[in-house]
Coordinates of C-alpha atoms in Angstrom, one line a residue:
M1 CA -20.9 33.5 270.6
A2 CA -21.8 33.3 267.6
D3 CA -20.8 30.6 265.0
I4 CA -18.7 31.9 262.1
A5 CA -19.5 29.9 258.7
P6 CA -16.3 28.9 256.4
T7 CA -16.1 30.6 253.5
P8 CA -17.5 28.6 251.1
T9 CA -15.3 27.5 247.7
T10 CA -17.3 27.3 244.8
G11 CA -17.1 26.2 241.4
A12 CA -17.5 29.6 240.0
A13 CA -14.8 31.1 242.2
T14 CA -12.7 28.3 241.0
G15 CA -13.5 28.5 238.0
I16 CA -12.6 32.6 237.8
T17 CA -9.4 32.4 239.9
A18 CA -7.8 28.8 237.2
G19 CA -9.8 30.2 233.9
A20 CA -8.5 33.1 231.5
A21 CA -10.2 36.4 231.7
T22 CA -12.9 36.9 229.1
T23 CA -12.5 39.5 226.2
A24 CA -15.2 41.9 226.0
P25 CA -16.4 42.5 222.0
S26 CA -14.8 45.8 220.4
T27 CA -16.1 48.2 219.2
T28 CA -15.1 50.0 216.0
T29 CA -16.1 53.9 215.0
G30 CA -17.1 54.7 211.4
S31 CA -14.2 57.1 211.6
D32 CA -11.7 54.1 211.8
Q33 CA -13.7 51.9 209.8
K34 CA -13.3 54.6 207.2
A35 CA -9.5 55.3 208.0
Q36 CA -9.3 51.2 207.6
S37 CA -10.9 51.4 204.4
S38 CA -8.5 54.3 203.0
S39 CA -5.6 52.4 204.0
G40 CA -6.7 49.3 202.0
S41 CA -7.3 51.4 199.2
R42 CA -3.6 52.9 199.4
L43 CA -2.3 49.5 199.8
V44 CA -4.4 48.2 196.9
E45 CA -3.4 50.8 194.4
D46 CA 0.4 50.4 195.2
D47 CA 0.0 47.2 194.5
T48 CA -1.1 48.2 191.2
I49 CA 0.9 50.6 190.2
D50 CA 4.2 48.0 191.3
Q51 CA 2.6 45.5 188.7
E52 CA 2.3 48.1 186.4
E53 CA 5.7 49.2 186.3
E54 CA 7.1 45.8 186.2
G55 CA 5.0 45.5 183.4
G56 CA 6.3 48.3 181.6
D57 CA 9.6 47.1 182.2
K58 CA 9.0 43.7 180.5
D59 CA 6.9 45.6 177.6
L60 CA 10.4 47.7 177.2
D61 CA 13.0 44.4 177.4
D62 CA 10.8 43.3 175.3
D63 CA 11.4 46.0 172.4
E64 CA 14.5 46.0 172.7
L65 CA 14.8 42.2 172.4
F66 CA 12.9 42.7 169.2
E67 CA 15.7 45.7 168.2
E68 CA 18.4 42.9 169.0
L69 CA 16.7 40.6 166.3
E70 CA 16.0 43.2 163.8
N71 CA 19.6 43.6 164.4
D72 CA 20.6 40.7 164.5
D73 CA 19.0 40.1 161.1
Y74 CA 20.5 42.9 158.9
G75 CA 23.9 41.6 160.2
M76 CA 22.9 37.6 158.8
A77 CA 21.8 39.6 155.3
S78 CA 25.1 41.4 154.9
F79 CA 26.8 38.5 155.9
R80 CA 25.0 36.9 152.9
E81 CA 25.7 39.7 150.6
Q82 CA 29.7 39.8 151.7
R83 CA 29.3 35.6 151.2
I84 CA 28.0 36.3 147.8
E85 CA 30.7 38.9 146.6
E86 CA 33.2 36.3 148.0
L87 CA 31.5 33.4 145.4
K88 CA 31.4 35.8 142.6
E89 CA 35.5 36.8 143.3
E90 CA 35.9 33.3 144.0
V91 CA 34.5 32.6 140.7
A92 CA 36.6 35.5 138.3
K93 CA 39.7 34.4 139.7
R94 CA 38.7 30.6 138.2
K95 CA 37.6 32.1 135.1
L96 CA 41.3 34.0 135.4
V97 CA 43.2 31.2 136.2
V98 CA 41.7 29.0 133.2
E99 CA 42.3 32.1 130.7
N100 CA 45.4 33.3 131.3
D101 CA 47.3 30.2 133.1
H102 CA 47.4 32.6 136.4
G103 CA 48.2 30.5 139.2
S104 CA 50.8 28.3 138.0
Y105 CA 55.2 29.3 138.1
K106 CA 54.6 28.4 134.3
D107 CA 58.5 27.8 132.5
I108 CA 58.8 29.7 129.3
T109 CA 61.3 29.2 126.9
D110 CA 60.8 31.7 124.3
E111 CA 61.8 35.6 125.8
K112 CA 58.9 36.6 123.0
E113 CA 56.4 35.2 124.8
V114 CA 58.1 36.9 128.7
M115 CA 57.8 40.6 126.6
D116 CA 53.9 39.6 125.7
V117 CA 53.3 38.5 129.2
T118 CA 54.8 41.9 130.9
T119 CA 53.0 44.2 128.4
K120 CA 49.9 42.4 128.6
T121 CA 49.7 41.5 132.2
K122 CA 49.2 44.3 134.7
H123 CA 51.2 42.5 137.7
C124 CA 53.9 40.2 137.0
L125 CA 57.2 38.5 137.5
V126 CA 59.5 37.0 136.0
H127 CA 62.8 35.2 137.5
F128 CA 65.8 34.9 134.8
Y129 CA 67.6 31.8 135.8
H130 CA 70.0 28.7 135.9
S131 CA 69.1 25.6 136.3
D132 CA 72.9 24.3 137.6
F133 CA 72.3 27.3 140.5
R134 CA 71.2 26.1 143.7
R135 CA 70.1 29.9 145.4
C136 CA 67.8 30.1 141.5
M137 CA 66.1 26.3 142.8
I138 CA 65.4 28.1 146.5
V139 CA 63.4 31.1 144.9
D140 CA 61.2 28.5 142.7
R141 CA 60.1 26.9 145.8
H142 CA 59.2 30.3 147.1
L143 CA 58.1 32.2 143.7
E144 CA 56.0 28.6 143.6
A145 CA 54.2 29.0 146.7
L146 CA 53.6 32.8 146.4
A147 CA 51.7 31.6 142.6
K148 CA 49.4 29.7 143.7
K149 CA 47.7 31.9 146.6
H150 CA 48.5 35.1 144.7
I151 CA 46.6 34.5 141.2
K152 CA 46.2 37.8 140.1
T153 CA 49.7 38.2 139.2
K154 CA 51.8 36.0 136.8
F155 CA 54.5 34.7 137.8
V156 CA 57.1 32.9 135.4
K157 CA 60.6 31.9 134.6
I158 CA 63.0 31.8 131.8
K159 CA 66.6 30.4 131.3
V160 CA 69.2 33.0 130.6
E161 CA 70.4 31.3 127.8
N162 CA 66.8 31.4 126.5
A163 CA 66.8 35.7 126.8
P164 CA 69.7 37.0 125.8
F165 CA 68.4 40.1 124.3
L166 CA 66.1 40.6 127.3
V167 CA 69.4 39.5 129.9
E168 CA 71.6 42.4 127.6
K169 CA 68.3 45.2 127.8
L170 CA 67.9 44.3 131.2
Q171 CA 71.6 44.0 132.3
V172 CA 70.7 40.8 133.8
K173 CA 74.3 40.3 135.3
M174 CA 73.9 38.3 138.5
L175 CA 71.5 35.1 139.7
P176 CA 69.4 34.4 140.7
C177 CA 67.4 38.0 139.8
V178 CA 63.8 38.3 139.6
I179 CA 62.2 41.3 138.6
A180 CA 58.5 43.2 138.6
F181 CA 56.5 44.9 136.8
T182 CA 53.4 46.2 136.9
D183 CA 52.4 47.5 133.5
G184 CA 54.9 46.6 131.4
I185 CA 57.6 48.2 134.0
A186 CA 59.6 47.5 136.5
V187 CA 59.0 48.4 139.5
D188 CA 61.4 46.1 141.3
R189 CA 64.4 43.8 140.7
L190 CA 65.8 41.3 143.2
I191 CA 69.5 39.9 142.5
G192 CA 70.5 37.3 145.1
F193 CA 70.0 36.8 148.3
E194 CA 71.4 40.5 150.1
E195 CA 68.5 42.1 150.4
L196 CA 67.2 38.6 152.5
G197 CA 69.4 38.7 155.1
N198 CA 71.9 36.8 153.1
T199 CA 70.7 33.4 154.0
D200 CA 69.6 30.8 151.9
N201 CA 67.0 30.3 154.8
F202 CA 64.7 33.5 154.0
S203 CA 60.6 33.1 154.1
T204 CA 58.1 33.1 151.8
A205 CA 56.7 35.4 153.8
M206 CA 59.7 37.8 153.8
L207 CA 59.6 37.5 149.8
E208 CA 55.7 37.7 150.1
L209 CA 56.4 41.4 152.2
R210 CA 58.6 42.8 149.6
Y211 CA 56.5 42.4 146.9
K212 CA 53.0 43.8 148.6
T213 CA 55.1 46.8 149.3
A214 CA 55.9 47.0 145.6
G215 CA 52.2 46.6 145.0
V216 CA 52.8 44.0 143.0
I217 CA 50.9 41.6 144.3
E218 CA 47.6 42.7 146.6
D219 CA 47.6 43.0 150.3
D220 CA 44.4 40.9 150.6
S221 CA 43.6 41.8 154.4
K222 CA 43.0 45.4 153.5
N223 CA 40.2 44.4 151.8
D224 CA 38.9 41.2 153.3
P225 CA 35.2 41.0 153.6
R226 CA 35.8 38.5 156.5
K227 CA 37.2 41.2 158.7
M228 CA 34.1 43.3 159.0
K229 CA 31.9 42.0 161.6
K230 CA 29.0 42.7 163.2
K231 CA 27.7 41.4 166.8
S232 CA 24.6 39.5 167.3
I233 CA 22.8 39.2 170.2
F234 CA 24.5 36.0 171.2
G235 CA 27.9 37.1 171.0
R236 CA 28.8 35.6 167.1
D237 CA 30.7 37.9 164.9
Y238 CA 29.3 37.3 161.7
G239 CA 31.1 37.7 158.2
S240 CA 33.9 36.9 160.6
D241 CA 36.3 33.1 160.8
E242 CA 36.4 34.4 164.6
G243 CA 33.4 32.8 166.0
T244 CA 32.1 34.2 168.7
D245 CA 34.0 37.0 170.7
D246 CA 32.7 38.0 174.1
E247 CA 34.6 42.0 174.5

């Protein structure tokens, strides 16, 4: 019987069994290379388009920002113009006060002077009073406060005993009596406190509203330039005392 030789275990066999299989080098055809090249080109083109769009949006944002800044400069210019007008008006008011005793509540002793005031002043209020009447003193406090605030209107008072002619002419029969004049014509007459709630505790604002309605004192809120608002890109209301106001 012939001897059977054992199967030798070689290192090469062991290596094949235990080692990782080797990968054969891949081959790429010409058509595949063209496809990859075309795909790469498309990616580059898409990326370039995206960058251009982003750049376009940035340019648009810059344009809008510059436009806002230009508008803001316009708002600042308008605000400066308004302030100049306010200063001019303030100077004119001060001149009026100095030249015509406006802004004060003057006690006149000569009724002829009262007649001059009523005929030569656009708007004025004349309080006919008696120094012993408590309610006349209350009216004095309110009229003095209004005189300081509304200097375009002249506020004066005269004791009834110093104005016998006017008392009779204007039929002043009850005190306190305040008569408002515009261009020398009586446009409003306040007798006692009945029209003020018949109370001593009425407010100055109530009396002020009465004379604004009669057109004897100006309603500053209607033509106050500070009420005109122009909002900047920072949310500030130029020409307004309110500061910032984000709506």
